[in-house]
């Protein structure tokens, strides 16, 4: 890959690694505070570092890593970026970086202790919301560069199917662009005027609804790049083939259709939304599970076909033939395996009656540490172990691969202990977003203590794993032996099959997506605006 484009991706990765370093330290501190092993110095507040942890991990690490990966994938398969596109990409990078630095400063000054979901009526300094807006607008420049590259490629290759990974990158960005309409609307029209003081009150239900219109697809914006690696890169690493190009494309399109009109599954316990609309959005939530089930099916098929071609016999003999000692396979594979219980937890959350039990408990925190913190993070680790040396002209030596395996396994162990304890104590009512409480030494509440100790043990293992990861990343960027690491891109099992043209007819899919969104949201939003109780003033508790 040419130097200029490598540099663009690497700039994103450096910020991502910085974010995960600081955010990870805060995560460790939280587990230690919650289990009452330490108390924070008076200059830091639990909810303040919780906010910083959430923003740095869930927003900054993910977004920067994803853009670094998307640029590299697109350049690898469609050729270098033109000067104009590269300039747009850099403008985006700098806007996102300024937004991130500004946001973190405001949080560390104690002016934005509102958690990463910034729920009204918690109020932050206006600059916090402006920082968020900068990050999002920055991503629009990057999205433009990638989508334009795809369009130009298609013009030059009339009648050919686009490279699968580029199609997936574009689908991920289409999802992102539609989803961010909600958060931009609430930040620009509600939070910024309210925090500056131009208006006194905020419509809470509306702000949360617009947030979750974005907040749910946001989780697929994290997941889909991991799916890109599962569908396209992992088959090549194991020496196998992509099971079906068309199935993969359809799965991504189904995410565009179904990931947005489902935000109410985060608001099932909120008043002011009628249960009919909650019901409809829960049904649509169950529809968005289908593309993940398709993915599970396709991956099992790829693994089994490869294992059998290597001589694996019997029902499961092929499992032994997979390259378990290659971290580029093992790390994402462990992420897939964890996604089975993690996804099942998501289905529990989405089920109205069961949501009553788990909502606002630390069970939900356990759920998202398995999904984003394990499934997606492990896949991103797996990607970075070949992509960073590829971009830097270095190699992942056998010895580094060994350390990387150790790092990923330690991450899995830490995450299983921590998230397991979160799930179990959540079922005992342990609240999320709460520093310490025993409800006046109530017997159930005192039983949470042991689980919180387990969370601290898991958190400590994760922190050790993180230090090892960052050390390896520094090594792979600057010190590992020079050489050429491959950027693996898989091929389809049967290359002669052309995917149906409709799959690349974006107007149709985006049209259906908007129709579903309008169906699921128009009436409830009109209702929330017309029948809103008096708006709320802002609160700053910490
Ligand atoms: Fe979720 C809350 C429902 C997926 C992230 N979720 C959250 C929050 C986050 C999050 C961050 O309905 C908290 C937000 C907050 O702060 O309040 N979630 C779901 C559902 C799914 C789901 C139905 N979530 C994710 C993913 C995330 C994520 C992915 C991040 C990346 N979630 C909810 C709900 C809530 C929620 C409610 C609100 C809870 C509340 O009350 O507040 C589905 O997409 C899951 C489908 C997945 C599957 C698994 C398929 C398995 C595959 C692996 C195959 C393995 C192979 C390997 C091939 C059905 C694809 C074989 C290996 C072997 C060893 C056999
Ligand atoms: Cu959701």
mmCIF file of C-alpha atoms and ligand atoms in Angstrom, residues 58 116-117 119 211-212 215-216 218-220 222-223 227 230 255 262 264-269 282 285-286 288-301 303 324 332-333 335-351 355-356 358-361 363-365 367-373 375-376 432-433, ligand 1:
data_model
loop_
_atom_site.group_PDB
_atom_site.id
_atom_site.type_symbol
_atom_site.label_atom_id
_atom_site.label_comp_id
_atom_site.label_asym_id
_atom_site.label_seq_id
_atom_site.Cartn_x
_atom_site.Cartn_y
_atom_site.Cartn_z
ATOM 1 C CA UNK A 58 -17.345 3.128 22.899
ATOM 2 C CA UNK A 116 -21.660 8.206 27.444
ATOM 3 C CA UNK A 117 -25.387 8.193 26.715
ATOM 4 C CA UNK A 119 -29.218 11.350 29.084
ATOM 5 C CA UNK A 211 -30.638 9.174 20.947
ATOM 6 C CA UNK A 212 -31.743 5.526 20.684
ATOM 7 C CA UNK A 215 -27.812 4.325 19.753
ATOM 8 C CA UNK A 216 -28.979 0.949 18.545
ATOM 9 C CA UNK A 218 -24.431 2.469 16.611
ATOM 10 C CA UNK A 219 -23.813 -1.037 17.977
ATOM 11 C CA UNK A 220 -23.981 -2.447 14.452
ATOM 12 C CA UNK A 222 -19.190 -1.423 15.663
ATOM 13 C CA UNK A 223 -20.208 -4.950 14.738
ATOM 14 C CA UNK A 227 -18.291 -9.029 10.313
ATOM 15 C CA UNK A 230 -15.231 -12.643 9.612
ATOM 16 C CA UNK A 255 -28.711 -4.619 8.834
ATOM 17 C CA UNK A 262 -35.739 -0.656 16.813
ATOM 18 C CA UNK A 264 -37.469 1.476 21.627
ATOM 19 C CA UNK A 265 -35.974 -1.788 22.872
ATOM 20 C CA UNK A 266 -33.788 0.505 25.001
ATOM 21 C CA UNK A 267 -36.853 2.384 26.219
ATOM 22 C CA UNK A 268 -39.213 -0.455 27.052
ATOM 23 C CA UNK A 269 -39.485 0.794 30.633
ATOM 24 C CA UNK A 282 -39.539 -5.378 19.425
ATOM 25 C CA UNK A 285 -35.603 -6.170 16.782
ATOM 26 C CA UNK A 286 -36.216 -9.870 16.313
ATOM 27 C CA UNK A 288 -32.420 -7.773 13.007
ATOM 28 C CA UNK A 289 -31.266 -11.003 14.648
ATOM 29 C CA UNK A 290 -31.688 -12.825 11.321
ATOM 30 C CA UNK A 291 -28.598 -11.418 9.554
ATOM 31 C CA UNK A 292 -26.495 -12.472 12.563
ATOM 32 C CA UNK A 293 -27.925 -15.980 12.364
ATOM 33 C CA UNK A 294 -27.095 -15.978 8.627
ATOM 34 C CA UNK A 295 -23.568 -14.960 9.544
ATOM 35 C CA UNK A 296 -23.226 -17.776 12.072
ATOM 36 C CA UNK A 297 -24.418 -20.240 9.420
ATOM 37 C CA UNK A 298 -22.017 -18.961 6.745
ATOM 38 C CA UNK A 299 -19.038 -19.041 9.097
ATOM 39 C CA UNK A 300 -19.696 -22.556 10.291
ATOM 40 C CA UNK A 301 -19.910 -23.565 6.622
ATOM 41 C CA UNK A 303 -14.878 -23.549 8.757
ATOM 42 C CA UNK A 324 -5.557 -22.609 16.283
ATOM 43 C CA UNK A 332 -11.632 -13.341 16.005
ATOM 44 C CA UNK A 333 -12.744 -16.943 16.500
ATOM 45 C CA UNK A 335 -14.929 -13.333 19.536
ATOM 46 C CA UNK A 336 -17.391 -15.382 17.455
ATOM 47 C CA UNK A 337 -17.709 -18.041 20.131
ATOM 48 C CA UNK A 338 -18.460 -15.385 22.753
ATOM 49 C CA UNK A 339 -21.039 -13.814 20.461
ATOM 50 C CA UNK A 340 -23.226 -16.898 20.839
ATOM 51 C CA UNK A 341 -24.043 -16.281 24.552
ATOM 52 C CA UNK A 342 -23.688 -12.504 24.069
ATOM 53 C CA UNK A 343 -26.300 -12.510 21.305
ATOM 54 C CA UNK A 344 -28.556 -14.741 23.378
ATOM 55 C CA UNK A 345 -28.313 -12.137 26.148
ATOM 56 C CA UNK A 346 -29.376 -9.501 23.612
ATOM 57 C CA UNK A 347 -32.455 -11.558 22.762
ATOM 58 C CA UNK A 348 -33.295 -11.714 26.467
ATOM 59 C CA UNK A 349 -32.929 -7.931 26.721
ATOM 60 C CA UNK A 350 -35.200 -7.423 23.751
ATOM 61 C CA UNK A 351 -37.971 -9.572 25.212
ATOM 62 C CA UNK A 355 -36.347 -6.609 30.060
ATOM 63 C CA UNK A 356 -38.289 -5.635 33.197
ATOM 64 C CA UNK A 358 -32.620 -6.778 33.663
ATOM 65 C CA UNK A 359 -33.110 -3.153 32.612
ATOM 66 C CA UNK A 360 -30.848 -0.722 34.463
ATOM 67 C CA UNK A 361 -29.070 -3.569 36.203
ATOM 68 C CA UNK A 363 -26.589 -7.368 33.573
ATOM 69 C CA UNK A 364 -26.799 -4.883 30.687
ATOM 70 C CA UNK A 365 -23.216 -3.795 31.346
ATOM 71 C CA UNK A 367 -24.124 -7.784 27.866
ATOM 72 C CA UNK A 368 -22.223 -5.006 26.205
ATOM 73 C CA UNK A 369 -18.860 -6.074 27.543
ATOM 74 C CA UNK A 370 -19.442 -9.427 25.859
ATOM 75 C CA UNK A 371 -20.623 -7.874 22.591
ATOM 76 C CA UNK A 372 -18.481 -4.815 22.050
ATOM 77 C CA UNK A 373 -15.827 -5.494 24.715
ATOM 78 C CA UNK A 375 -16.672 -10.039 20.322
ATOM 79 C CA UNK A 376 -15.809 -6.823 18.532
ATOM 80 C CA UNK A 432 -25.694 -0.300 36.694
ATOM 81 C CA UNK A 433 -24.217 3.220 36.707
HETATM 82 FE FE1 LIG B 1 -27.267 -5.102 22.678
HETATM 83 C C1 LIG B 1 -28.188 -2.976 25.246
HETATM 84 C C2 LIG B 1 -30.498 -6.201 22.390
HETATM 85 C C3 LIG B 1 -26.396 -7.062 19.950
HETATM 86 C C4 LIG B 1 -24.255 -3.454 22.469
HETATM 87 N N1 LIG B 1 -26.387 -3.524 23.687
HETATM 88 C C5 LIG B 1 -26.925 -2.798 24.713
HETATM 89 C C6 LIG B 1 -25.986 -1.788 25.134
HETATM 90 C C7 LIG B 1 -24.888 -1.904 24.311
HETATM 91 C C8 LIG B 1 -25.152 -3.007 23.417
HETATM 92 C C9 LIG B 1 -23.652 -1.032 24.332
HETATM 93 O O1 LIG B 1 -33.258 -5.312 23.372
HETATM 94 C C10 LIG B 1 -26.186 -0.827 26.301
HETATM 95 C C11 LIG B 1 -26.640 0.526 25.910
HETATM 96 C C12 LIG B 1 -26.776 1.384 27.149
HETATM 97 O O2 LIG B 1 -25.750 1.943 27.597
HETATM 98 O O3 LIG B 1 -27.876 1.473 27.697
HETATM 99 N N2 LIG B 1 -28.261 -6.423 21.450
HETATM 100 C C13 LIG B 1 -29.565 -6.730 21.510
HETATM 101 C C14 LIG B 1 -29.895 -7.710 20.477
HETATM 102 C C15 LIG B 1 -28.724 -7.961 19.797
HETATM 103 C C16 LIG B 1 -27.713 -7.129 20.404
HETATM 104 C C17 LIG B 1 -31.233 -8.322 20.202
HETATM 105 N N3 LIG B 1 -25.639 -5.251 21.475
HETATM 106 C C18 LIG B 1 -25.482 -6.117 20.410
HETATM 107 C C19 LIG B 1 -24.185 -5.905 19.798
HETATM 108 C C20 LIG B 1 -23.584 -4.887 20.511
HETATM 109 C C21 LIG B 1 -24.510 -4.489 21.552
HETATM 110 C C22 LIG B 1 -23.664 -6.666 18.605
HETATM 111 C C23 LIG B 1 -22.261 -4.233 20.335
HETATM 112 C C24 LIG B 1 -21.378 -4.509 19.423
HETATM 113 N N4 LIG B 1 -28.995 -4.689 23.667
HETATM 114 C C25 LIG B 1 -30.209 -5.218 23.359
HETATM 115 C C26 LIG B 1 -31.228 -4.593 24.223
HETATM 116 C C27 LIG B 1 -30.576 -3.672 25.030
HETATM 117 C C28 LIG B 1 -29.175 -3.757 24.658
HETATM 118 C C29 LIG B 1 -32.673 -4.848 24.249
HETATM 119 C C30 LIG B 1 -31.209 -2.748 26.077
HETATM 120 C C31 LIG B 1 -31.163 -3.333 27.418
HETATM 121 C C32 LIG B 1 -31.714 -2.390 28.457
HETATM 122 O O4 LIG B 1 -32.736 -2.718 29.064
HETATM 123 O O5 LIG B 1 -31.135 -1.311 28.692
HETATM 124 C C33 LIG B 1 -28.580 -8.900 18.592
HETATM 125 O O6 LIG B 1 -28.016 -8.197 17.511
HETATM 126 C C34 LIG B 1 -27.776 -10.128 18.884
HETATM 127 C C35 LIG B 1 -27.830 -11.134 17.737
HETATM 128 C C36 LIG B 1 -26.692 -12.101 17.796
HETATM 129 C C37 LIG B 1 -26.792 -13.436 17.743
HETATM 130 C C38 LIG B 1 -25.532 -14.277 17.820
HETATM 131 C C39 LIG B 1 -25.109 -14.881 16.484
HETATM 132 C C40 LIG B 1 -23.787 -15.569 16.620
HETATM 133 C C41 LIG B 1 -22.742 -15.467 15.766
HETATM 134 C C42 LIG B 1 -21.444 -16.174 16.098
HETATM 135 C C43 LIG B 1 -21.252 -17.471 15.342
HETATM 136 C C44 LIG B 1 -20.076 -18.213 15.891
HETATM 137 C C45 LIG B 1 -19.263 -19.027 15.205
HETATM 138 C C46 LIG B 1 -18.131 -19.655 15.915
HETATM 139 C C47 LIG B 1 -19.443 -19.341 13.769
HETATM 140 C C48 LIG B 1 -28.095 -14.119 17.603
HETATM 141 C C49 LIG B 1 -22.815 -14.677 14.501
HETATM 142 C C50 LIG B 1 -18.466 -21.073 16.350
HETATM 143 C C51 LIG B 1 -17.823 -21.352 17.644
HETATM 144 C C52 LIG B 1 -18.122 -22.324 18.534
HETATM 145 C C53 LIG B 1 -17.265 -22.526 19.727
HETATM 146 C C54 LIG B 1 -19.303 -23.213 18.464
#
